[in-house]
Coordinates of C-alpha atoms and ligand atoms in Angstrom, one line a residue:
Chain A
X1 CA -11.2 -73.4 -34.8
X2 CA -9.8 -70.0 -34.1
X3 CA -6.2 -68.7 -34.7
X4 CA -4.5 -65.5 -33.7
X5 CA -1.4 -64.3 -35.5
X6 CA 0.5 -61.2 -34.3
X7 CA -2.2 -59.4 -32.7
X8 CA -1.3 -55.4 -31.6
X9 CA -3.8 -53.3 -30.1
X10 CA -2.8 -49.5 -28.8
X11 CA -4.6 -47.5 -26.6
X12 CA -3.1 -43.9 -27.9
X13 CA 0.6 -44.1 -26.9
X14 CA 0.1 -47.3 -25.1
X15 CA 0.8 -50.3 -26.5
X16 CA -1.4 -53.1 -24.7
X17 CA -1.3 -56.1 -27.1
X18 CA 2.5 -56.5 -28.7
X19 CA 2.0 -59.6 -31.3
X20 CA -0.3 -62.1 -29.5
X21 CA -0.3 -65.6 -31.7
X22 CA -2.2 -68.7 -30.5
X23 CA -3.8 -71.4 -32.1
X24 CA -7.3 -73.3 -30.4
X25 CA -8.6 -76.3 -32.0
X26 CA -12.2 -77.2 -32.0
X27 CA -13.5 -78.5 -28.0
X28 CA -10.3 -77.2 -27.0
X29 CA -10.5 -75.5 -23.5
X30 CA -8.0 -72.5 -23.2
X31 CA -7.1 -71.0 -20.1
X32 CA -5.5 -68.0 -19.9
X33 CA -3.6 -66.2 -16.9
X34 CA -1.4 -63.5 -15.7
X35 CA -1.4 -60.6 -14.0
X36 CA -3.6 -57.9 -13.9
X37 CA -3.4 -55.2 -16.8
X38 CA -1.4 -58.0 -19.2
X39 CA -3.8 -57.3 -21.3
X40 CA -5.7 -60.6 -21.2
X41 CA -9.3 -58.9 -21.2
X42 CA -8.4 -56.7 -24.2
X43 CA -7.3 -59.9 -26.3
X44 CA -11.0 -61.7 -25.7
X45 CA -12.9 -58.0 -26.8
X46 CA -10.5 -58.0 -29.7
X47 CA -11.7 -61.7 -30.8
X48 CA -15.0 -60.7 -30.0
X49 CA -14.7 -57.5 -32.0
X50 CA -15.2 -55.3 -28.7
X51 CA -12.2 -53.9 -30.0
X52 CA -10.5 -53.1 -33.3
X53 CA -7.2 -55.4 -33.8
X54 CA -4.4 -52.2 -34.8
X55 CA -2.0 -55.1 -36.4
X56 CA -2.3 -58.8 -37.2
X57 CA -5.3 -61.2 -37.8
X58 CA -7.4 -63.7 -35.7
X59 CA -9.9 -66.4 -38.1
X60 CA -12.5 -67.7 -36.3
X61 CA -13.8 -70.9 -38.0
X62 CA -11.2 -69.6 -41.0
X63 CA -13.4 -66.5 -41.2
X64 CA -11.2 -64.0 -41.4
X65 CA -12.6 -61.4 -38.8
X66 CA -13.4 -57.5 -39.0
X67 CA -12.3 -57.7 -42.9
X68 CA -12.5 -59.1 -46.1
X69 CA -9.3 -59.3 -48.5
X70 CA -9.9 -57.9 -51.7
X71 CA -7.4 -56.6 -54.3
X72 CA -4.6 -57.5 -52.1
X73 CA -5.8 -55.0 -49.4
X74 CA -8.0 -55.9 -46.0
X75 CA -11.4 -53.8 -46.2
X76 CA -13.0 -53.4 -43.2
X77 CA -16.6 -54.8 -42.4
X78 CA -19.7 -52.9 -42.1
X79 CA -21.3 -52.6 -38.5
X80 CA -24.1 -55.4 -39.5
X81 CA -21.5 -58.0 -40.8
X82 CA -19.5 -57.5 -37.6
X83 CA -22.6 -58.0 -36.1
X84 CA -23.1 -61.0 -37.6
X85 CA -19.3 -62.7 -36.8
X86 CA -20.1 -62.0 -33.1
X87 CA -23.4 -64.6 -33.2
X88 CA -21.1 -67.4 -32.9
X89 CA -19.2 -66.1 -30.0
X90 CA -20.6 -65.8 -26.8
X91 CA -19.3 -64.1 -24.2
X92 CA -19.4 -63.9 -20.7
X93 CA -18.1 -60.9 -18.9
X94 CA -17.0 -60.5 -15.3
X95 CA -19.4 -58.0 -14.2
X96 CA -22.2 -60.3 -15.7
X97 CA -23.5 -57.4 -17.3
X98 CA -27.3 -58.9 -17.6
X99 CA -30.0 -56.9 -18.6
X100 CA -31.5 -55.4 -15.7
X101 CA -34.9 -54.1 -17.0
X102 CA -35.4 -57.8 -18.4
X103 CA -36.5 -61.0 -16.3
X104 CA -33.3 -63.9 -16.5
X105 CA -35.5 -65.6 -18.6
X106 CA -36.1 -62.6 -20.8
X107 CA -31.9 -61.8 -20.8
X108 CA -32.3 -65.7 -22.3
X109 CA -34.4 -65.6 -25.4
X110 CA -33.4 -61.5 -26.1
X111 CA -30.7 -62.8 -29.0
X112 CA -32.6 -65.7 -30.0
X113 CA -35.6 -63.9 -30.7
X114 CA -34.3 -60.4 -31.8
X115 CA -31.3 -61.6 -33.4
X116 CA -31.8 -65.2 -34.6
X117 CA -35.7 -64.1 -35.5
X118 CA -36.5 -67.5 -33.5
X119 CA -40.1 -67.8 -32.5
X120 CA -41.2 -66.4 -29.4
X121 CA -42.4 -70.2 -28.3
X122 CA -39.4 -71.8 -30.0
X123 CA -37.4 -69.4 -27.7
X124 CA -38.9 -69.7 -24.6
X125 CA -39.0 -73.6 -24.8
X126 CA -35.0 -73.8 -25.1
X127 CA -34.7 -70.9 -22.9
X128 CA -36.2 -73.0 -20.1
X129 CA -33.9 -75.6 -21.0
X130 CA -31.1 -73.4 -20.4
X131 CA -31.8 -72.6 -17.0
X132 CA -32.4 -75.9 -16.4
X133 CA -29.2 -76.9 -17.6
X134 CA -27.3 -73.9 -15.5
X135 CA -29.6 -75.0 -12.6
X136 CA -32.3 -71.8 -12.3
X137 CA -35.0 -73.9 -13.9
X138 CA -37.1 -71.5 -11.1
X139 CA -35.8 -68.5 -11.9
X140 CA -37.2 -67.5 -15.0
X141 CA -39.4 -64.9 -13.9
X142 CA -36.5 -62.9 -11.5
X143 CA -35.1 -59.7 -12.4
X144 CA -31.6 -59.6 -12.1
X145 CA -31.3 -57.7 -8.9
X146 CA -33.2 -60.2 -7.0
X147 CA -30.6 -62.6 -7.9
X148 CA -27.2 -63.6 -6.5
X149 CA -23.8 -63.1 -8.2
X150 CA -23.4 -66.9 -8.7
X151 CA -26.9 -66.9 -10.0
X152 CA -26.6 -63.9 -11.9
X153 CA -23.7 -65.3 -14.2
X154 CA -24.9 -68.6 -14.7
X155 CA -28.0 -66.5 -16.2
X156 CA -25.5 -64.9 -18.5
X157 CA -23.6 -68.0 -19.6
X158 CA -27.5 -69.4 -20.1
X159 CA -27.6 -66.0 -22.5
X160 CA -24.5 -66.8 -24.5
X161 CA -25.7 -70.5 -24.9
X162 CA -29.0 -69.2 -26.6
X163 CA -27.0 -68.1 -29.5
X164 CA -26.1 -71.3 -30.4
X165 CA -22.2 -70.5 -30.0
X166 CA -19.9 -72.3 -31.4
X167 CA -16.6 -70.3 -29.5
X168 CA -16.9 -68.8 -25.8
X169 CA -15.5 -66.5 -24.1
X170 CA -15.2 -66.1 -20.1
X171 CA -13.4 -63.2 -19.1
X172 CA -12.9 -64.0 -15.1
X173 CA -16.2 -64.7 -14.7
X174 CA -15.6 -65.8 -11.2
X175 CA -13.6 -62.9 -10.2
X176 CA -16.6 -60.4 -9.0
X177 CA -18.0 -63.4 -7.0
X178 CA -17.9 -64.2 -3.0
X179 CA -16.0 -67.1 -2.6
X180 CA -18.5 -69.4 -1.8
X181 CA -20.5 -68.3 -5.2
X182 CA -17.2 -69.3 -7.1
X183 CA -18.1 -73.3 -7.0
X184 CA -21.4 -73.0 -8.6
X185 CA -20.3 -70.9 -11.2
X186 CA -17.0 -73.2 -12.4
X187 CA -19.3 -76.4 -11.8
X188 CA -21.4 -75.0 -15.2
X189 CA -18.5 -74.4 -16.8
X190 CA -17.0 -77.3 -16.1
X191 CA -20.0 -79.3 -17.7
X192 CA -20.0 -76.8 -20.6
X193 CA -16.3 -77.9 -21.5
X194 CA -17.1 -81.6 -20.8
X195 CA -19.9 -81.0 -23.5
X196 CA -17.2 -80.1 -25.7
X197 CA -17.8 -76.9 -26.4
X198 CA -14.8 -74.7 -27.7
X199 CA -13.5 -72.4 -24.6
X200 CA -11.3 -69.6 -24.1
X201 CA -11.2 -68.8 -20.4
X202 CA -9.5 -65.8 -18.2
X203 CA -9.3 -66.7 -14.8
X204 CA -7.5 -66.6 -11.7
X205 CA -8.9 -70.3 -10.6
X206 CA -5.9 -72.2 -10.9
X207 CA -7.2 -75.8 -9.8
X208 CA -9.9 -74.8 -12.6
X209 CA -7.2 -74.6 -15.2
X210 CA -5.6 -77.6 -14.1
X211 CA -8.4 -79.7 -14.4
X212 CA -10.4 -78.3 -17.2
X213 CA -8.1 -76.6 -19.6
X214 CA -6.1 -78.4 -22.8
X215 CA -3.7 -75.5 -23.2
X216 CA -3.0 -72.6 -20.8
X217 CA -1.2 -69.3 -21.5
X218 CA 1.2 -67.0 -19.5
X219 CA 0.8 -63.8 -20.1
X220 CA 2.6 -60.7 -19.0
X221 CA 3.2 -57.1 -20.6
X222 CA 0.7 -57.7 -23.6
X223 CA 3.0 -61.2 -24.4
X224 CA 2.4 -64.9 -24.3
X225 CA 5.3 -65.5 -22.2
X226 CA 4.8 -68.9 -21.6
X227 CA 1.8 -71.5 -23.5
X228 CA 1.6 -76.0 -23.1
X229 CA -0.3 -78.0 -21.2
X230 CA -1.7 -77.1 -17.9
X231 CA 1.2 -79.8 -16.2
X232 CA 3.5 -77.9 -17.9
X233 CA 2.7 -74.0 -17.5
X234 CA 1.1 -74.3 -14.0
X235 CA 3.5 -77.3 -12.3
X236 CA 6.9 -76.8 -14.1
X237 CA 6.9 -73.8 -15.7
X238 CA 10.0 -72.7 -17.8
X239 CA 9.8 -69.0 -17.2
X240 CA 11.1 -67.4 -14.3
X241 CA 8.3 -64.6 -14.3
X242 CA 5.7 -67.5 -14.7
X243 CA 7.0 -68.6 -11.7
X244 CA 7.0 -65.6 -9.9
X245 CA 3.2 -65.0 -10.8
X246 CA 2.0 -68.3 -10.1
X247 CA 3.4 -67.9 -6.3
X248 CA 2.1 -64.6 -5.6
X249 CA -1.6 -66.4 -7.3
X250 CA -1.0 -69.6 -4.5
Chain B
X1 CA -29.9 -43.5 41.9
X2 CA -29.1 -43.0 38.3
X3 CA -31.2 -46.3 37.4
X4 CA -34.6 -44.5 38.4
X5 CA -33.6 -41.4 35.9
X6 CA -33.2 -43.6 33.3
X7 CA -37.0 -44.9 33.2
X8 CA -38.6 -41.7 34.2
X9 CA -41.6 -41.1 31.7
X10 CA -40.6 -38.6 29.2
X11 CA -42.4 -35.8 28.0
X12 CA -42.3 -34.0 24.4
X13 CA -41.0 -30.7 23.7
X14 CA -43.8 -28.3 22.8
X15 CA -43.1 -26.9 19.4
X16 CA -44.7 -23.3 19.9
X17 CA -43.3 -21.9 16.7
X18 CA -45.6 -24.8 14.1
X19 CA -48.6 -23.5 15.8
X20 CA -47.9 -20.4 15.5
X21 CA -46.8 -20.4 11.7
X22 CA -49.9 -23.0 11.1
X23 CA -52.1 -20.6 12.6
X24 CA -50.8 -17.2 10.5
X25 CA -50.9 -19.5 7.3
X26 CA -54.3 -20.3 7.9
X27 CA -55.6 -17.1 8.4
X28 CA -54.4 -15.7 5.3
X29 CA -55.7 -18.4 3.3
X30 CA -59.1 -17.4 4.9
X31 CA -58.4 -13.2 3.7
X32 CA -57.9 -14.8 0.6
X33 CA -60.8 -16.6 0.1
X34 CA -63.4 -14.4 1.6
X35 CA -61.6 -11.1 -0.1
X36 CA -62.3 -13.1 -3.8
X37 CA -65.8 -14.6 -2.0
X38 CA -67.2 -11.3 -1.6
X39 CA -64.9 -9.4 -4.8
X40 CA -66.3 -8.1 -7.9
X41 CA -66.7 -11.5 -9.4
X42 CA -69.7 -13.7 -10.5
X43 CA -68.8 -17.1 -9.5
X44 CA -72.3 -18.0 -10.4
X45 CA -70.7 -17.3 -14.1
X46 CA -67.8 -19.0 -13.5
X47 CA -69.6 -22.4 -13.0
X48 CA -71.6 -21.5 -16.2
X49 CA -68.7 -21.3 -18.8
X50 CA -66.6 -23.8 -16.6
X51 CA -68.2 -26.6 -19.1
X52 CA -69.3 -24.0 -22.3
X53 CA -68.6 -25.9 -25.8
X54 CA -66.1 -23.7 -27.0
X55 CA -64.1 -24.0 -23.4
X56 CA -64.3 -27.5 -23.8
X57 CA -63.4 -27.5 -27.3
X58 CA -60.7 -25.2 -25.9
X59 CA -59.8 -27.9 -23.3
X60 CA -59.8 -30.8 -25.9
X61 CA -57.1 -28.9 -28.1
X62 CA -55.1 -27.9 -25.4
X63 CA -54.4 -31.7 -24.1
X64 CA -54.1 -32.7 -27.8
X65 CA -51.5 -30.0 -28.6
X66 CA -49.5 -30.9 -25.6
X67 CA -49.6 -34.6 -26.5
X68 CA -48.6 -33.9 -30.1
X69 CA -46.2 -31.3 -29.5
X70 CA -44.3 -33.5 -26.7
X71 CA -44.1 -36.7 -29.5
X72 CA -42.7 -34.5 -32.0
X73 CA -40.2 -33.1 -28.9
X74 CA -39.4 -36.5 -28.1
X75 CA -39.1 -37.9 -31.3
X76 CA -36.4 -34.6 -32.1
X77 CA -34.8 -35.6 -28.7
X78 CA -33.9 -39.0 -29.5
X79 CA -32.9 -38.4 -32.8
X80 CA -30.6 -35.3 -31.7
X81 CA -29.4 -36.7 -28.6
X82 CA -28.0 -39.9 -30.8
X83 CA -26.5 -37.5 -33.5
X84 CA -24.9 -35.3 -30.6
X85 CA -23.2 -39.0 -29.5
X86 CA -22.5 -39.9 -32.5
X87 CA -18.9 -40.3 -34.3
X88 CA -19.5 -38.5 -37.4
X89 CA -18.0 -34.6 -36.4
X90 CA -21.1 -33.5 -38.9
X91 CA -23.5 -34.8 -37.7
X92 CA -22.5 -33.6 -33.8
X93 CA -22.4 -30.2 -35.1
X94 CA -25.9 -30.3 -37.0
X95 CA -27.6 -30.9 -33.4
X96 CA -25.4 -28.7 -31.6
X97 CA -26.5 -26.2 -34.1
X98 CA -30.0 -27.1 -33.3
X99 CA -30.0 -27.6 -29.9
X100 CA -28.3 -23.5 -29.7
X101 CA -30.7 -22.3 -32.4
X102 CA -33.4 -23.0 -30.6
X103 CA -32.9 -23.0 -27.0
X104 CA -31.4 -19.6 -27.3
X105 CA -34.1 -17.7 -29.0
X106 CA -38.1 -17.1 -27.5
X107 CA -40.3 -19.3 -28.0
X108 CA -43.4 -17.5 -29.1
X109 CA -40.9 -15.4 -31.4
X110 CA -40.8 -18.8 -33.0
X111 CA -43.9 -19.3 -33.1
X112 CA -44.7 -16.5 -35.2
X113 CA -41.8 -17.7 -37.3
X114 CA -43.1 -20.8 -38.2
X115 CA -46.8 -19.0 -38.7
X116 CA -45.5 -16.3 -41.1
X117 CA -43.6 -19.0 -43.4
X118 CA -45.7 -17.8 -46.2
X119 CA -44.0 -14.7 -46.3
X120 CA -40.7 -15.9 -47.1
X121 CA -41.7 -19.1 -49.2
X122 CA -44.9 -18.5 -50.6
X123 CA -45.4 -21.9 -52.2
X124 CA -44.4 -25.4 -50.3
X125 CA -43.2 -28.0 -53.2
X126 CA -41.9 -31.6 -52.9
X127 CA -42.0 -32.4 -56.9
X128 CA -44.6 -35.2 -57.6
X129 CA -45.9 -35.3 -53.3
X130 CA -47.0 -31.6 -52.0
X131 CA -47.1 -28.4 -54.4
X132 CA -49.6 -26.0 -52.2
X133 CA -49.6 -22.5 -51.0
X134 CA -47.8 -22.3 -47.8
X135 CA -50.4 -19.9 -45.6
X136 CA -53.2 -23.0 -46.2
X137 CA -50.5 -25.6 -44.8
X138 CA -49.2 -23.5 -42.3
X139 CA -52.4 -23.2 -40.0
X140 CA -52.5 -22.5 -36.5
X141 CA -52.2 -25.9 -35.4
X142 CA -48.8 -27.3 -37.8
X143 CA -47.5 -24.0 -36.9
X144 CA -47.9 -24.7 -33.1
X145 CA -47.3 -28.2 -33.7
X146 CA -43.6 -26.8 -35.2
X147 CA -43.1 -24.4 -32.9
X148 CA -43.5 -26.3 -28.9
X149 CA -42.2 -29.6 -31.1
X150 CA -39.1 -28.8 -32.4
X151 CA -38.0 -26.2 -29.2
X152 CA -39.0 -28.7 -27.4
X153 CA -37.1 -31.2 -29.2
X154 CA -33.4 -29.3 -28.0
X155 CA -34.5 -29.4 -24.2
X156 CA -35.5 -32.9 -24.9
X157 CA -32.5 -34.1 -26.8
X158 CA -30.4 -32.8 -23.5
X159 CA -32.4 -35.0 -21.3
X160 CA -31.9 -38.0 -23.7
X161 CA -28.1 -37.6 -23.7
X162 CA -27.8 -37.7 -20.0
X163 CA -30.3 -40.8 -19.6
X164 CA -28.2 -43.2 -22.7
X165 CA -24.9 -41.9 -20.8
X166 CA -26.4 -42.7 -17.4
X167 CA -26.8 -46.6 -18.6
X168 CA -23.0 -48.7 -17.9
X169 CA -21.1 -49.2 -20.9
X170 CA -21.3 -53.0 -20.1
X171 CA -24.8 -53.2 -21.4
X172 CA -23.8 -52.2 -24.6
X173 CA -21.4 -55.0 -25.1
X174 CA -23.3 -57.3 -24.0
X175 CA -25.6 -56.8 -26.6
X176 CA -22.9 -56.4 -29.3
X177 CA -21.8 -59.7 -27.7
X178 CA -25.2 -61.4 -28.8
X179 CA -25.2 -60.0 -32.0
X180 CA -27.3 -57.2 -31.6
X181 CA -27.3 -54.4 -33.9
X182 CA -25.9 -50.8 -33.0
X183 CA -29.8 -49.7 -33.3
X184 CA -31.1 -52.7 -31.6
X185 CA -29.0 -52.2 -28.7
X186 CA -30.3 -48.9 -28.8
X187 CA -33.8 -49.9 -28.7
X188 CA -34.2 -52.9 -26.9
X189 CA -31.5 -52.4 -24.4
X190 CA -30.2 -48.6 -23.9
X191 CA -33.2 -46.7 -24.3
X192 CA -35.3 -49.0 -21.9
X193 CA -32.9 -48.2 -19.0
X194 CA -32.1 -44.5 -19.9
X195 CA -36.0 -44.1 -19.6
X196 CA -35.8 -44.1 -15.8
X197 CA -33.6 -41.2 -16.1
X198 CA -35.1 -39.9 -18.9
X199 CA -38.7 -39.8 -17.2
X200 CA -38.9 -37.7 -14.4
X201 CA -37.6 -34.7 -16.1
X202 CA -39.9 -35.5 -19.3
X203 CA -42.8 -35.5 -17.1
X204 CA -42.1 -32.2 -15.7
X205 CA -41.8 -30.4 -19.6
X206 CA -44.6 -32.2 -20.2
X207 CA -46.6 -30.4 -17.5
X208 CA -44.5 -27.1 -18.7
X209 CA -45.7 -27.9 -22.1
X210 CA -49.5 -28.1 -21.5
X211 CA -49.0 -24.3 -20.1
X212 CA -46.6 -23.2 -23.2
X213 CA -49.8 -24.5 -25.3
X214 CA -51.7 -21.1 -24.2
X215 CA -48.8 -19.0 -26.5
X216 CA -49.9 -20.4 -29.4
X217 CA -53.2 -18.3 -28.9
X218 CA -50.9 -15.7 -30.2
X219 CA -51.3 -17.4 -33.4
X220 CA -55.1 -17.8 -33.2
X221 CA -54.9 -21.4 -32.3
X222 CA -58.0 -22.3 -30.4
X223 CA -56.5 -23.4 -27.7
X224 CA -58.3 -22.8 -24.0
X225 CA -56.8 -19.7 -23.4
X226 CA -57.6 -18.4 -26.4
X227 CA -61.7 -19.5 -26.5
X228 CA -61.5 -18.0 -23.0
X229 CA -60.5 -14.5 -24.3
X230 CA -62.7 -15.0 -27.2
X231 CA -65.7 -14.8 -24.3
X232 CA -64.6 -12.1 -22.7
X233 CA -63.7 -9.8 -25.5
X234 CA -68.0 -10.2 -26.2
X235 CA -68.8 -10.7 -22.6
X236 CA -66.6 -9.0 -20.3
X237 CA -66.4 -11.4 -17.7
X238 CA -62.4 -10.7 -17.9
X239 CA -61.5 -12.6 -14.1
X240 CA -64.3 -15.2 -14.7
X241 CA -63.1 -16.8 -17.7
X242 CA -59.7 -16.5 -16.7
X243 CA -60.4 -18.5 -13.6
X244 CA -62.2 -20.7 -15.8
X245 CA -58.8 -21.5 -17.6
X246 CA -57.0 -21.8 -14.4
X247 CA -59.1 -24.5 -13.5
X248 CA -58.9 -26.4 -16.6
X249 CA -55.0 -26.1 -16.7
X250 CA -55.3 -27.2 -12.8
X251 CA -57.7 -30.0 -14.1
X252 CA -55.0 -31.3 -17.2
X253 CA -51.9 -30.5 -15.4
X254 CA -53.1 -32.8 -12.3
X255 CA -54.1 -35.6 -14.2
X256 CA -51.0 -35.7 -16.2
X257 CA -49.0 -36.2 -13.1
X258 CA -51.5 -39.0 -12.4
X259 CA -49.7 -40.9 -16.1
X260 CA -46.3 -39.9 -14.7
X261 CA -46.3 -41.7 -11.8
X262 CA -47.5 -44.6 -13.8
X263 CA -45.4 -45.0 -16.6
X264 CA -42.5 -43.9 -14.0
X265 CA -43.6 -47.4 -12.5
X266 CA -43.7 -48.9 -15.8
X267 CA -39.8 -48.1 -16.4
X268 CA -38.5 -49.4 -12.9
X269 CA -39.0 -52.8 -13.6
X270 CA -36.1 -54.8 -12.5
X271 CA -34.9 -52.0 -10.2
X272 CA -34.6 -52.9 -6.4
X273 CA -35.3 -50.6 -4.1
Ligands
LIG1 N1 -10.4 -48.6 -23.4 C1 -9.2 -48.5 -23.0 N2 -8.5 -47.3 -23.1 C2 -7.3 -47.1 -22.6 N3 -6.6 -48.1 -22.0 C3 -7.2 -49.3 -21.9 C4 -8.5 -49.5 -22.3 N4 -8.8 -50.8 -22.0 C5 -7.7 -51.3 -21.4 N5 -6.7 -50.4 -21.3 C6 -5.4 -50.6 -20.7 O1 -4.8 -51.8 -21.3 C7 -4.1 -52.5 -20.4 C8 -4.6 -54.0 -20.4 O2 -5.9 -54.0 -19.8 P1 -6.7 -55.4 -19.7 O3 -6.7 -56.0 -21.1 O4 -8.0 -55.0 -19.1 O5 -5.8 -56.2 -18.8 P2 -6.1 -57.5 -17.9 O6 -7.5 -58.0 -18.3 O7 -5.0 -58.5 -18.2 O8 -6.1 -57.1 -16.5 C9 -4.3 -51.8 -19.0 O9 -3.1 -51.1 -18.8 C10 -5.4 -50.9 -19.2 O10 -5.3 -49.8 -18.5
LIG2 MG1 -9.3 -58.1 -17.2

């Protein structure tokens, strides 16, 4: 379903992303950890094309992404075909980032109806169902800033569902909440994965991982240090610096 | 002891000085008013031309050159403001270009620019869409239209930038992130929030530009200014028919502020308070 080989990404001088390669198959759940400034944010807004990719490849769906290979050389897409390789992949950031001069329900059938050139009816209909299915059936008509954090980003996963998406994204999208918000929040997700959706997750919720994710990755330093099975990475894990992180994390 | 003190009834300090200024302020409001009450002025005419055709007609082309002029500004600013942020170095330049042409020259020196075209392009040809002699297209109004439009266009284009740089980076990718164009992120998601930004200064040029209007009777524009001259050149009545225009500026001005504080509300949707 979606493969990275050798990804590099620089900032300038700084090299943030030094050859990431990982492999998700279709309804796989994909968690992803380590410390803070590993990189792990950059990687998802390089799949999601938030970023240009300075070396390597990632193939969503084997589309190859952000080019086409012509004559032997990689030519890079124009805006609207970029444009169009990011409707499958929703993404769900960790500041929510809703629309704030938009009702929740509104933030909902946006993409569907500007993007997907749904129906305003057709829209609104499944846009109810998605609050429904993240629990807000009632909240339709409130603007984000009535809303609580919890609420708010259950809104935006309910926004990246409308797109019909066949990948998402979560980059710690429980990490900006108060810790009793936090439950709500994974419980959606949770239901999302069981619905077999394809998932790549950042997060610092290690019992999520455990009990959600097929695969997890350690990494550190713009590396996968460490990737297997959550029993594996989270409960035995080879590395010593996996180790280390996962007791400062407990 | 101490316990009584605390629940004595208290008494408020007198502020001597308010009266004092209210009263001075007052009174020479009063040697105002009487002084112009019993001046060398015929109020009497005043009320008579207050609602004279050509004032109103005067009145009417006023608003409508304010309204126009502001769109074209607007229209400029957006435009500018988004080639100023954009990543193209030659297209930055072109409005930085813009923006220090005309911010940094008068604007009623560019008024008669733009109303003495004829003399340096005497003929105004798109092949196959406009052949005509430039002094018929270039009347009063396109040349005022011009003029207040595209000056107002750099102030504008300032305002702009500082309202799409005001709105979080975030919102941008979140709309990438639903597949929304670079221009419908623009338009659906930027613009709507740099408005609240945007307004409150845009209100205030607005108000400035239905007072700029009264330059372009310097280029016989029939503007209210200008049909209240036109009296007094026959009549006289200098003071009268200026006060006339005063109140008819008063009259637009205050009304406008009225829409502002609409359409202000309009834009705050979603914003708590
Ligand atoms: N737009 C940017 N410009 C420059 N440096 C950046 C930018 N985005 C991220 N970085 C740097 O890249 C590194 C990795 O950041 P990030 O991917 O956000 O890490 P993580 O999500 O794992 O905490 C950090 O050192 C950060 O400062
Ligand atoms: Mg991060």
């Amino acid at each position: 379903m979606i493969k990275a080989v050798d990804v590099h990404k620089r900032f300038g001088a700084h090299h943030v992303l030094k050859g990431i390669s990982l492999e998700v198959a279709a309804g796989e759940v994909l968690c992803v950890i380590g410390p803070s400034g590993s990189g792990k944010s950059t990687f998802l807004r390089c799949i999601n094309q938030l970023e240009t990719i300075d070396e390597g490849a990632v193939w969503v769906d084997d589309e190859l992404l952000g080019y086409v290979e012509r004559d032997g050389k990689l030519h890079q897409l124009s805006d609207a075909q970029i444009a169009r390789q990011r409707r499958p992949i929703g993404m769900v950031f960790q500041r929510f980032n809703l629309f704030p001069h938009m009702t929740a329900l509104e933030n909902v059938v946006e993409g569907p109806i500007r993007v997907l050139r749904e129906s305003r009816d057709t829209a609104h209909a499944r846009g109810l169902e998605l609050l429904e299915r993240v629990g807000l059936q009632d909240k339709g008509g409130a603007y984000p800033s009535t809303l609580s954090g919890g609420q708010q980003q259950r809104v935006a996963i309910a926004r990246a569902l409308a797109m019909r998406p066949r990948l998402m994204l979560f980059d710690e999208p429980t990490s900006a909440l108060d810790p009793e918000l936090v439950g709500e929040v994974l419980a959606v997700m949770r239901d999302l994965a069981g619905s077999g959706m394809t998932m790549i997750v950042v997060t610092h919720e290690l019992g999520f991982a455990k009990e959600v994710a097929n695969q997890v990755v350690f990494m550190d330093d713009g590396r996968v240090v460490e990737t297997g099975p959550p029993d594996q990475v989270l409960v035995n894990p080879a590395h010593e610096r996996t180790k280390t992180f996962l007791s400062a994390v407990l | 002891m101490s316990l009584d003190v605390a629940h004595l009834p208290r008494v408020a300090r007198k502020h001597y000085g308010r009266y004092v200024a209210a009263v001075v302020v007052v009174a020479v409001l009063v040697a105002i008013v009487v002084s112009f009450a019993g001046g060398q002025i015929e109020w009497s005419v005043v009320g008579q031309y207050l609602t004279a055709r050509a004032i109103l007609t005067g009145v009417v082309n006023t608003f409508v050159m304010a309204v126009f002029a502001m769109i074209v500004g607007l229209a400029l600013g957006v435009l500018f403001a988004v080639m100023r942020m954009s990543r193209n170095p030659v297209t930055r330049g072109v409005s930085y270009l813009y923006t220090w042409i005309f911010r940094g020259t008068p604007q009623l020196l560019q008024l008669f620019l733009w109303f003495n075209l004829a003399l340096v392009f005497p003929y105004f040809v798109i092949p196959g869409i406009v052949e005509a002699r430039t002094v018929d297209l270039m009347t009063p109004f396109v040349a005022a239209l011009l003029g207040l439009g595209i000056c107002q266009g750099a102030y504008t284009s300032e305002v702009v930038r500082g309202g799409i740089l005001s709105v979080d980076h975030g919102q941008t990718e979140a709309a990438q992130a639903i597949g929304m164009t670079r221009f419908q992120t623009l338009r659906r998601i930027v613009l709507p929030q740099a408005m609240r930004v945007i307004l409150p200064p845009i209100g205030n040029e607005f108000i400035s530009m239905v007072k700029l209007t009264s330059l372009a009777s310097a280029i016989q524009y029939q503007e209210v200014l200008h049909s209240a001259q036109n009296i007094y050149y026959a009549n006289n009545r200098v003071m009268e028919l200026l006060f006339v225009a005063t109140f008819w500026y008063l009259i637009v001005v205050s009304l406008l502020s009225l829409g502002q504080l609409v359409v202000e509300r309009r834009f705050s949707r979603g914003v708590k308070r």
